[in-house]
Amino acid sequence: MAQTPSIPKGTRDFLPAETARRNYIFDTIREVFHRYGFQQVETPAMENLSTLLGKYGDEGDKLLFRILNSGDFLAGVPGDQLATRDSAAVVRSVADKGLRYDLTVPFARFIVQHRNDLVFPFRRYQIQPVWRADRPQKGRYREFYQCDCDMIGSDSLLNEAELVGIIDEVFRRLGLRTVVKINNRKVLAGIAEVIGQPQRITDITVAIDKMEKIGLEKVREELAEKGIPVEALARLEPLLMLSGDTGSKLLQLREILADSPAGMKGIAELETLFGYLEGFGLQTATELDLTLARGLHYYTGAIFEVKSLDEQIGSICGGGRYDDLAGIFGMPGVSGVGVSFGAERIYDVLTRLDLFPPHTGETTQLFFVNFGPREEAYILPVLARARQSGLRAEIYPDHDKMKKQLNYAHRKGIPWVALAGESEMAEGKVTLKNMVTGDQTLVTPEELIKIVGGAGINSEL
Amino acid sequence: MAQTPSIPKGTRDFLPAETARRNYIFDTIREVFHRYGFQQVETPAMENLSTLLGKYGDEGDKLLFRILNSGDFLAGVPGDQLATRDSAAVVRSVADKGLRYDLTVPFARFIVQHRNDLVFPFRRYQIQPVWRADRPQKGRYREFYQCDCDMIGSDSLLNEAELVGIIDEVFRRLGLRTVVKINNRKVLAGIAEVIGQPQRITDITVAIDKMEKIGLEKVREELAEKGIPVEALARLEPLLMLSGDTGSKLLQLREILADSPAGMKGIAELETLFGYLEGFGLQTATELDLTLARGLHYYTGAIFEVKSLDEQIGSICGGGRYDDLAGIFGMPGVSGVGVSFGAERIYDVLTRLDLFPPHTGETTQLFFVNFGPREEAYILPVLARARQSGLRAEIYPDHDKMKKQLNYAHRKGIPWVALAGESEMAEGKVTLKNMVTGDQTLVTPEELIKIVGGAGINSEL
């Protein structure tokens, strides 16, 4: 078997350095979720296809990974189906289960199935991989993680505000400068209503989006080409010309949408939300963005999107309010609001901006060189004490050449190396070497532990 | 869709309390792995079937979950195969990928694929789910986690000793009293050699195992029934009669196995290992157990197994030394030693012995009652300060009745509740209620943070 083994296309192995960086992102997000009272749940990788099918559109159905039924899977296939080799028909008889496509549909199923065991309003988070049989390409994988947090069973806009607080805290901890763009589905509905084009929300938001780039004239032309009547265009113009900060935009909107109850409700929601946010003293910029139109087929209130200020990349976090999460599974009227952090993109941004800390909480802090049996016997109790005092420490297991051992420590990124030969042992000490500065000092085991422990894994470099 | 949705049999949803307890186990294991210098890697859920097939025996091949190829999966199936409805033949044409069955084979593949990017000796750990199409039964699932740590590329017995150190530390932190049983494959080979029955290792270990329960006479009878010659039985008798502590057993073994070079090498390895362990000052009991015969088809040196002392359950951790992990993937001679923690069984033992801490690092520490808009505005800055100072804190999002809000805090297991009405606001204070004792005190926001922060999440109850 001379051929090098490989993995399915679109999937990835994660080596130690990469895994540690991914964990740094996940742990940061997890810790903020905990800080805000969210509880983790997990669902199985496989769901019944009856749970998944029809929830992501025809295109989504095609992208589901299906699990072949075990055993004699052909036994249940009607003979004529097999004869016609109709894969689309046969697939229904040979696969009952599929891999999770996102975290939302399994969570909706979860809510319904466990409704009696959950404490509402329910603050849940979930960090698990999902699988899509998408065409693999740069930055798009067939297996990737989603990090979702949602508040279920409460209409309070304080929930929306807390989510923005979470976004602020996560990206502040990661050292990423971001802007949170906020919109409201009801406002979009109001706009469509007042210009008499309720079905054209998407075209209108695209037009608003293009205003800055191509100007009013061009936008008018494009909309006319798309068949928006001249009268509607005229009514739309004040919206295209909205200016000022969020507060003044909301004031202008109040006039424009005065005749739309839905629109006015959306404005009131935005005012409440921005009111909360003002009190929060966030470090992240927030702004009203009427062009934000993600998830229009399920969001019913707030819509969020987070962009990096320093790197051109799509949204790195997004979400919104939905009024009927679990309706498809027979439990209507469950309102919720949530956001999803795009861990893969956040990884890419942090890499490009060189924002990962040089060491994470997983890096070995202290490495002991192993000269031979006698030195090893001298070192092992020191190693044990270092570990007991909380240090991440290891000893080289073999008696290889010092150069090889130091190379090991260097490649593993270990910041401190300790060694003890004849003279150190005679004095009851060890030589401690700082791998970054190259400085060496002769210290007692107590001093060793104090120096390495006090250095802090991230601050000493 | 009135029917309650469900999940595939043998799979599980994890609700918050269960997830927090599982995380407590995983986090404890992870932290000890880090303390010993292990680095995490991850592999994809799906592997090419060419990687998985033939590695787990015929029975294992049948238990693999296979992923149906995307699109027109029947296109590649020869016509006569379809006509005969031969599932076993067709399966090879319709599924190229399967779900990970364990962590070992993907790790062997990983080592070969990334050999040039890894730092050897390589200390890796991996905590991921695996999938098996087993018949579901109590305590056996189709999706479950494995927690493996291995040291690759070093023959040093210090590695074996460090693994026992890890086992000791993990179970000490979990509060579980355990015994680590240790054997050596070479000793077993030596025994089979000196009694002239190299193929009968399993029968012999079973016999040794039964000695205490059924006595020498019965064991003799059973072995005779199994066709072990009288002469071999006589040679086996001193082994059945081994007594004393590990040191004296090893001395007796030295005599019995004097003529077997393999056996003597095994004894020397055990002596070295137990020598290391003596110096470690472990709290966990360790013992030589010649009946330990797990993984005989791949272990070549040390064999480990950990049992709970307080609960009748199978092994909760096990492992050993293997000399040719990656040979099947074209990279022979890579020696390694590792152990795998049985997280699912550890969960069961901790549950039965009631050893989970009442709160984990994920429990919300402080809950704020929400009386209405004015009180909310007063509370929000206090909440923000509590979170900034490191507390996990939340506010009820709606203005529901106090009873309902307290019930929420109670069901979520939150130990401290803070509330502020007219009188508290007038004084610039909050009332802090200890949910366990029921005690209430009027405190400033600073005092609140100090009390809740100082209580410690696990110690105050």
PDB file of C-alpha atoms in Angstrom, chain B residues 219-451:
ATOM      1  CA  VAL B 219      -9.284 -24.622  36.188  1.00  0.00           C
ATOM      2  CA  ARG B 220      -7.284 -27.767  35.427  1.00  0.00           C
ATOM      3  CA  GLU B 221     -10.450 -29.536  34.299  1.00  0.00           C
ATOM      4  CA  GLU B 222     -11.509 -26.664  32.057  1.00  0.00           C
ATOM      5  CA  LEU B 223      -8.109 -26.421  30.416  1.00  0.00           C
ATOM      6  CA  ALA B 224      -7.989 -30.165  29.891  1.00  0.00           C
ATOM      7  CA  GLU B 225     -11.429 -29.996  28.249  1.00  0.00           C
ATOM      8  CA  LYS B 226     -10.069 -27.338  25.931  1.00  0.00           C
ATOM      9  CA  GLY B 227      -7.370 -29.763  24.861  1.00  0.00           C
ATOM     10  CA  ILE B 228      -4.365 -28.312  26.647  1.00  0.00           C
ATOM     11  CA  PRO B 229      -1.988 -31.286  27.187  1.00  0.00           C
ATOM     12  CA  VAL B 230      -1.288 -32.534  30.734  1.00  0.00           C
ATOM     13  CA  GLU B 231       2.355 -31.614  30.417  1.00  0.00           C
ATOM     14  CA  ALA B 232       1.552 -28.019  29.537  1.00  0.00           C
ATOM     15  CA  LEU B 233      -0.895 -27.863  32.421  1.00  0.00           C
ATOM     16  CA  ALA B 234       1.824 -28.899  34.838  1.00  0.00           C
ATOM     17  CA  ARG B 235       4.099 -26.175  33.552  1.00  0.00           C
ATOM     18  CA  LEU B 236       1.292 -23.666  33.873  1.00  0.00           C
ATOM     19  CA  GLU B 237       0.618 -24.434  37.531  1.00  0.00           C
ATOM     20  CA  PRO B 238       3.285 -22.182  39.082  1.00  0.00           C
ATOM     21  CA  LEU B 239       1.763 -19.309  37.095  1.00  0.00           C
ATOM     22  CA  LEU B 240      -1.673 -20.032  38.465  1.00  0.00           C
ATOM     23  CA  MET B 241      -0.232 -20.031  41.967  1.00  0.00           C
ATOM     24  CA  LEU B 242       1.624 -16.702  41.706  1.00  0.00           C
ATOM     25  CA  SER B 243       1.144 -14.721  44.880  1.00  0.00           C
ATOM     26  CA  GLY B 244       2.273 -11.633  46.744  1.00  0.00           C
ATOM     27  CA  ASP B 245       2.652  -8.066  45.576  1.00  0.00           C
ATOM     28  CA  THR B 246       3.755  -6.965  42.129  1.00  0.00           C
ATOM     29  CA  GLY B 247       7.456  -7.090  43.092  1.00  0.00           C
ATOM     30  CA  SER B 248       7.371 -10.662  44.323  1.00  0.00           C
ATOM     31  CA  LYS B 249       5.209 -11.768  41.405  1.00  0.00           C
ATOM     32  CA  LEU B 250       7.790 -10.369  39.008  1.00  0.00           C
ATOM     33  CA  LEU B 251      10.519 -12.257  40.892  1.00  0.00           C
ATOM     34  CA  GLN B 252       8.593 -15.517  40.586  1.00  0.00           C
ATOM     35  CA  LEU B 253       7.952 -14.831  36.905  1.00  0.00           C
ATOM     36  CA  ARG B 254      11.680 -14.336  36.337  1.00  0.00           C
ATOM     37  CA  GLU B 255      12.214 -17.961  37.337  1.00  0.00           C
ATOM     38  CA  ILE B 256       9.299 -19.388  35.441  1.00  0.00           C
ATOM     39  CA  LEU B 257      10.080 -17.540  32.208  1.00  0.00           C
ATOM     40  CA  ALA B 258      13.858 -17.841  32.429  1.00  0.00           C
ATOM     41  CA  ASP B 259      14.013 -19.765  29.157  1.00  0.00           C
ATOM     42  CA  SER B 260      11.918 -17.324  27.118  1.00  0.00           C
ATOM     43  CA  PRO B 261      13.814 -14.273  25.811  1.00  0.00           C
ATOM     44  CA  ALA B 262      10.521 -12.572  24.935  1.00  0.00           C
ATOM     45  CA  GLY B 263       9.122 -13.296  28.368  1.00  0.00           C
ATOM     46  CA  MET B 264      12.262 -11.973  30.080  1.00  0.00           C
ATOM     47  CA  LYS B 265      12.104  -8.804  27.994  1.00  0.00           C
ATOM     48  CA  GLY B 266       8.498  -8.344  29.057  1.00  0.00           C
ATOM     49  CA  ILE B 267       9.457  -8.757  32.709  1.00  0.00           C
ATOM     50  CA  ALA B 268      12.264  -6.225  32.352  1.00  0.00           C
ATOM     51  CA  GLU B 269       9.790  -3.776  30.806  1.00  0.00           C
ATOM     52  CA  LEU B 270       7.354  -4.292  33.660  1.00  0.00           C
ATOM     53  CA  GLU B 271      10.136  -3.811  36.218  1.00  0.00           C
ATOM     54  CA  THR B 272      11.184  -0.561  34.582  1.00  0.00           C
ATOM     55  CA  LEU B 273       7.594   0.651  34.394  1.00  0.00           C
ATOM     56  CA  PHE B 274       6.746  -0.219  37.999  1.00  0.00           C
ATOM     57  CA  GLY B 275      10.053   1.356  39.024  1.00  0.00           C
ATOM     58  CA  TYR B 276       8.986   4.643  37.432  1.00  0.00           C
ATOM     59  CA  LEU B 277       5.544   4.433  39.013  1.00  0.00           C
ATOM     60  CA  GLU B 278       7.013   3.905  42.480  1.00  0.00           C
ATOM     61  CA  GLY B 279       8.852   7.203  42.125  1.00  0.00           C
ATOM     62  CA  PHE B 280       5.702   9.001  40.973  1.00  0.00           C
ATOM     63  CA  GLY B 281       3.883   8.669  44.294  1.00  0.00           C
ATOM     64  CA  LEU B 282       0.558   7.950  42.624  1.00  0.00           C
ATOM     65  CA  GLN B 283      -2.657   7.933  44.570  1.00  0.00           C
ATOM     66  CA  THR B 284      -4.124   5.288  42.303  1.00  0.00           C
ATOM     67  CA  ALA B 285      -3.332   1.637  43.014  1.00  0.00           C
ATOM     68  CA  THR B 286      -1.434  -0.134  40.234  1.00  0.00           C
ATOM     69  CA  GLU B 287      -1.082  -3.886  39.940  1.00  0.00           C
ATOM     70  CA  LEU B 288       0.343  -6.515  37.692  1.00  0.00           C
ATOM     71  CA  ASP B 289      -2.521  -8.543  36.229  1.00  0.00           C
ATOM     72  CA  LEU B 290      -1.506 -11.455  34.044  1.00  0.00           C
ATOM     73  CA  THR B 291      -5.138 -12.066  33.100  1.00  0.00           C
ATOM     74  CA  LEU B 292      -5.291  -8.787  31.257  1.00  0.00           C
ATOM     75  CA  ALA B 293      -5.426  -9.801  27.609  1.00  0.00           C
ATOM     76  CA  ARG B 294      -7.150  -6.966  25.752  1.00  0.00           C
ATOM     77  CA  GLY B 295      -6.115  -6.045  22.247  1.00  0.00           C
ATOM     78  CA  LEU B 296      -3.816  -9.033  21.830  1.00  0.00           C
ATOM     79  CA  HIS B 297      -3.945  -8.736  18.044  1.00  0.00           C
ATOM     80  CA  TYR B 298      -2.279  -5.318  18.089  1.00  0.00           C
ATOM     81  CA  TYR B 299      -0.645  -4.645  21.458  1.00  0.00           C
ATOM     82  CA  THR B 300       3.006  -5.680  21.556  1.00  0.00           C
ATOM     83  CA  GLY B 301       4.189  -4.461  24.986  1.00  0.00           C
ATOM     84  CA  ALA B 302       2.346  -2.876  27.897  1.00  0.00           C
ATOM     85  CA  ILE B 303      -1.381  -3.465  28.291  1.00  0.00           C
ATOM     86  CA  PHE B 304      -3.466  -1.218  30.579  1.00  0.00           C
ATOM     87  CA  GLU B 305      -6.927  -1.382  31.986  1.00  0.00           C
ATOM     88  CA  VAL B 306      -8.580   0.827  34.610  1.00  0.00           C
ATOM     89  CA  LYS B 307     -11.431  -0.303  36.835  1.00  0.00           C
ATOM     90  CA  SER B 308     -13.582   1.619  39.263  1.00  0.00           C
ATOM     91  CA  LEU B 309     -13.109   0.365  42.835  1.00  0.00           C
ATOM     92  CA  ASP B 310     -16.563   1.444  43.915  1.00  0.00           C
ATOM     93  CA  GLU B 311     -18.824   0.446  41.083  1.00  0.00           C
ATOM     94  CA  GLN B 312     -19.226  -2.753  39.110  1.00  0.00           C
ATOM     95  CA  ILE B 313     -18.745  -1.709  35.532  1.00  0.00           C
ATOM     96  CA  GLY B 314     -16.388  -2.772  32.759  1.00  0.00           C
ATOM     97  CA  SER B 315     -13.099  -1.049  32.089  1.00  0.00           C
ATOM     98  CA  ILE B 316     -13.339   2.774  32.132  1.00  0.00           C
ATOM     99  CA  CYS B 317      -9.982   3.312  30.451  1.00  0.00           C
ATOM    100  CA  GLY B 318      -7.594   1.057  28.609  1.00  0.00           C
ATOM    101  CA  GLY B 319      -4.703   0.968  26.212  1.00  0.00           C
ATOM    102  CA  GLY B 320      -1.265  -0.343  25.476  1.00  0.00           C
ATOM    103  CA  ARG B 321       1.876  -0.318  23.361  1.00  0.00           C
ATOM    104  CA  TYR B 322       1.730  -1.124  19.653  1.00  0.00           C
ATOM    105  CA  ASP B 323       4.738  -1.412  17.405  1.00  0.00           C
ATOM    106  CA  ASP B 324       3.314  -0.842  13.982  1.00  0.00           C
ATOM    107  CA  LEU B 325       0.476   1.669  14.032  1.00  0.00           C
ATOM    108  CA  ALA B 326       0.900   3.117  10.574  1.00  0.00           C
ATOM    109  CA  GLY B 327       2.189   0.047   8.757  1.00  0.00           C
ATOM    110  CA  ILE B 328      -1.146  -0.541   7.050  1.00  0.00           C
ATOM    111  CA  PHE B 329      -0.797   2.862   5.427  1.00  0.00           C
ATOM    112  CA  GLY B 330       2.725   2.290   4.173  1.00  0.00           C
ATOM    113  CA  MET B 331       4.776   3.715   7.037  1.00  0.00           C
ATOM    114  CA  PRO B 332       6.109   0.725   8.997  1.00  0.00           C
ATOM    115  CA  GLY B 333       8.006   0.747  12.283  1.00  0.00           C
ATOM    116  CA  VAL B 334       6.157   3.609  13.973  1.00  0.00           C
ATOM    117  CA  SER B 335       5.872   2.555  17.590  1.00  0.00           C
ATOM    118  CA  GLY B 336       3.393   4.117  19.933  1.00  0.00           C
ATOM    119  CA  VAL B 337       1.654   3.735  23.222  1.00  0.00           C
ATOM    120  CA  GLY B 338      -1.702   5.169  24.197  1.00  0.00           C
ATOM    121  CA  VAL B 339      -4.787   4.969  26.316  1.00  0.00           C
ATOM    122  CA  SER B 340      -8.435   5.702  25.646  1.00  0.00           C
ATOM    123  CA  PHE B 341     -10.798   7.069  28.272  1.00  0.00           C
ATOM    124  CA  GLY B 342     -14.307   5.644  28.143  1.00  0.00           C
ATOM    125  CA  ALA B 343     -16.204   8.901  28.614  1.00  0.00           C
ATOM    126  CA  GLU B 344     -19.643   7.289  28.377  1.00  0.00           C
ATOM    127  CA  ARG B 345     -18.891   4.758  31.123  1.00  0.00           C
ATOM    128  CA  ILE B 346     -17.137   7.368  33.255  1.00  0.00           C
ATOM    129  CA  TYR B 347     -20.334   9.409  32.976  1.00  0.00           C
ATOM    130  CA  ASP B 348     -22.379   6.440  34.184  1.00  0.00           C
ATOM    131  CA  VAL B 349     -20.040   5.739  37.128  1.00  0.00           C
ATOM    132  CA  LEU B 350     -19.936   9.379  38.238  1.00  0.00           C
ATOM    133  CA  THR B 351     -23.730   9.502  38.038  1.00  0.00           C
ATOM    134  CA  ARG B 352     -24.268   6.325  40.046  1.00  0.00           C
ATOM    135  CA  LEU B 353     -21.755   7.392  42.711  1.00  0.00           C
ATOM    136  CA  ASP B 354     -23.159  10.908  42.715  1.00  0.00           C
ATOM    137  CA  LEU B 355     -19.720  12.386  42.121  1.00  0.00           C
ATOM    138  CA  PHE B 356     -20.577  15.231  39.766  1.00  0.00           C
ATOM    139  CA  PRO B 357     -20.066  18.630  41.358  1.00  0.00           C
ATOM    140  CA  PRO B 358     -23.392  20.386  41.996  1.00  0.00           C
ATOM    141  CA  HIS B 359     -22.349  23.159  39.648  1.00  0.00           C
ATOM    142  CA  THR B 360     -19.897  23.187  36.815  1.00  0.00           C
ATOM    143  CA  GLY B 361     -17.983  26.070  35.295  1.00  0.00           C
ATOM    144  CA  GLU B 362     -20.941  26.597  32.992  1.00  0.00           C
ATOM    145  CA  THR B 363     -23.663  27.303  35.548  1.00  0.00           C
ATOM    146  CA  THR B 364     -24.982  30.858  35.697  1.00  0.00           C
ATOM    147  CA  GLN B 365     -23.869  32.261  39.063  1.00  0.00           C
ATOM    148  CA  LEU B 366     -26.114  35.278  39.401  1.00  0.00           C
ATOM    149  CA  PHE B 367     -29.660  35.945  38.245  1.00  0.00           C
ATOM    150  CA  PHE B 368     -31.352  39.355  38.172  1.00  0.00           C
ATOM    151  CA  VAL B 369     -35.101  39.569  38.537  1.00  0.00           C
ATOM    152  CA  ASN B 370     -36.725  41.966  36.049  1.00  0.00           C
ATOM    153  CA  PHE B 371     -39.610  43.919  37.623  1.00  0.00           C
ATOM    154  CA  GLY B 372     -40.213  46.409  34.814  1.00  0.00           C
ATOM    155  CA  PRO B 373     -38.621  49.059  32.615  1.00  0.00           C
ATOM    156  CA  ARG B 374     -37.433  51.334  35.441  1.00  0.00           C
ATOM    157  CA  GLU B 375     -35.953  48.527  37.537  1.00  0.00           C
ATOM    158  CA  GLU B 376     -34.463  47.023  34.416  1.00  0.00           C
ATOM    159  CA  ALA B 377     -32.687  50.292  33.620  1.00  0.00           C
ATOM    160  CA  TYR B 378     -31.327  50.320  37.173  1.00  0.00           C
ATOM    161  CA  ILE B 379     -30.186  46.691  37.007  1.00  0.00           C
ATOM    162  CA  LEU B 380     -28.570  46.582  33.555  1.00  0.00           C
ATOM    163  CA  PRO B 381     -25.410  48.514  34.535  1.00  0.00           C
ATOM    164  CA  VAL B 382     -25.033  46.282  37.610  1.00  0.00           C
ATOM    165  CA  LEU B 383     -25.364  43.218  35.387  1.00  0.00           C
ATOM    166  CA  ALA B 384     -22.736  44.621  33.034  1.00  0.00           C
ATOM    167  CA  ARG B 385     -20.324  45.177  35.919  1.00  0.00           C
ATOM    168  CA  ALA B 386     -20.933  41.689  37.269  1.00  0.00           C
ATOM    169  CA  ARG B 387     -20.072  40.207  33.893  1.00  0.00           C
ATOM    170  CA  GLN B 388     -17.036  42.444  33.483  1.00  0.00           C
ATOM    171  CA  SER B 389     -15.726  41.225  36.795  1.00  0.00           C
ATOM    172  CA  GLY B 390     -15.940  37.663  35.498  1.00  0.00           C
ATOM    173  CA  LEU B 391     -19.308  36.463  36.790  1.00  0.00           C
ATOM    174  CA  ARG B 392     -21.687  34.399  34.695  1.00  0.00           C
ATOM    175  CA  ALA B 393     -24.831  36.445  35.098  1.00  0.00           C
ATOM    176  CA  GLU B 394     -28.159  37.012  33.401  1.00  0.00           C
ATOM    177  CA  ILE B 395     -31.347  39.026  33.675  1.00  0.00           C
ATOM    178  CA  TYR B 396     -34.821  37.704  32.979  1.00  0.00           C
ATOM    179  CA  PRO B 397     -35.784  39.273  29.638  1.00  0.00           C
ATOM    180  CA  ASP B 398     -39.500  39.764  30.307  1.00  0.00           C
ATOM    181  CA  HIS B 399     -41.486  41.465  33.052  1.00  0.00           C
ATOM    182  CA  ASP B 400     -43.209  38.296  34.195  1.00  0.00           C
ATOM    183  CA  LYS B 401     -44.437  37.565  37.700  1.00  0.00           C
ATOM    184  CA  MET B 402     -41.690  37.230  40.271  1.00  0.00           C
ATOM    185  CA  LYS B 403     -42.710  33.660  41.054  1.00  0.00           C
ATOM    186  CA  LYS B 404     -42.211  32.643  37.445  1.00  0.00           C
ATOM    187  CA  GLN B 405     -38.826  34.356  37.332  1.00  0.00           C
ATOM    188  CA  LEU B 406     -37.639  32.717  40.545  1.00  0.00           C
ATOM    189  CA  ASN B 407     -38.842  29.376  39.257  1.00  0.00           C
ATOM    190  CA  TYR B 408     -36.707  29.928  36.165  1.00  0.00           C
ATOM    191  CA  ALA B 409     -33.636  30.624  38.322  1.00  0.00           C
ATOM    192  CA  HIS B 410     -34.379  27.613  40.478  1.00  0.00           C
ATOM    193  CA  ARG B 411     -34.835  25.220  37.577  1.00  0.00           C
ATOM    194  CA  LYS B 412     -31.617  26.477  35.999  1.00  0.00           C
ATOM    195  CA  GLY B 413     -29.820  25.796  39.267  1.00  0.00           C
ATOM    196  CA  ILE B 414     -28.591  29.369  39.679  1.00  0.00           C
ATOM    197  CA  PRO B 415     -27.257  29.805  43.248  1.00  0.00           C
ATOM    198  CA  TRP B 416     -27.686  33.588  43.672  1.00  0.00           C
ATOM    199  CA  VAL B 417     -30.606  35.871  42.818  1.00  0.00           C
ATOM    200  CA  ALA B 418     -30.506  39.671  42.930  1.00  0.00           C
ATOM    201  CA  LEU B 419     -33.524  41.946  42.894  1.00  0.00           C
ATOM    202  CA  ALA B 420     -34.102  45.661  43.102  1.00  0.00           C
ATOM    203  CA  GLY B 421     -37.455  47.420  43.605  1.00  0.00           C
ATOM    204  CA  GLU B 422     -38.342  50.910  44.802  1.00  0.00           C
ATOM    205  CA  SER B 423     -36.592  50.735  48.162  1.00  0.00           C
ATOM    206  CA  GLU B 424     -33.387  49.136  46.851  1.00  0.00           C
ATOM    207  CA  MET B 425     -33.178  51.699  44.046  1.00  0.00           C
ATOM    208  CA  ALA B 426     -33.676  54.547  46.511  1.00  0.00           C
ATOM    209  CA  GLU B 427     -30.692  53.309  48.487  1.00  0.00           C
ATOM    210  CA  GLY B 428     -28.547  52.438  45.486  1.00  0.00           C
ATOM    211  CA  LYS B 429     -28.508  48.803  46.557  1.00  0.00           C
ATOM    212  CA  VAL B 430     -29.837  45.366  45.596  1.00  0.00           C
ATOM    213  CA  THR B 431     -31.261  42.527  47.628  1.00  0.00           C
ATOM    214  CA  LEU B 432     -29.155  39.398  47.242  1.00  0.00           C
ATOM    215  CA  LYS B 433     -30.800  36.067  47.909  1.00  0.00           C
ATOM    216  CA  ASN B 434     -28.931  32.820  48.442  1.00  0.00           C
ATOM    217  CA  MET B 435     -31.122  30.272  46.679  1.00  0.00           C
ATOM    218  CA  VAL B 436     -29.887  27.379  48.817  1.00  0.00           C
ATOM    219  CA  THR B 437     -30.184  28.829  52.309  1.00  0.00           C
ATOM    220  CA  GLY B 438     -32.903  31.316  51.411  1.00  0.00           C
ATOM    221  CA  ASP B 439     -30.962  34.088  53.219  1.00  0.00           C
ATOM    222  CA  GLN B 440     -31.435  37.623  51.921  1.00  0.00           C
ATOM    223  CA  THR B 441     -29.177  40.634  52.421  1.00  0.00           C
ATOM    224  CA  LEU B 442     -29.224  44.193  51.212  1.00  0.00           C
ATOM    225  CA  VAL B 443     -25.919  44.991  49.526  1.00  0.00           C
ATOM    226  CA  THR B 444     -24.246  47.492  47.240  1.00  0.00           C
ATOM    227  CA  PRO B 445     -23.399  46.392  43.700  1.00  0.00           C
ATOM    228  CA  GLU B 446     -19.720  46.141  44.756  1.00  0.00           C
ATOM    229  CA  GLU B 447     -20.597  43.883  47.671  1.00  0.00           C
ATOM    230  CA  LEU B 448     -22.847  41.807  45.429  1.00  0.00           C
ATOM    231  CA  ILE B 449     -20.016  41.108  43.013  1.00  0.00           C
ATOM    232  CA  LYS B 450     -17.635  40.358  45.836  1.00  0.00           C
ATOM    233  CA  ILE B 451     -19.985  37.933  47.585  1.00  0.00           C
TER     234      ILE B 451
END
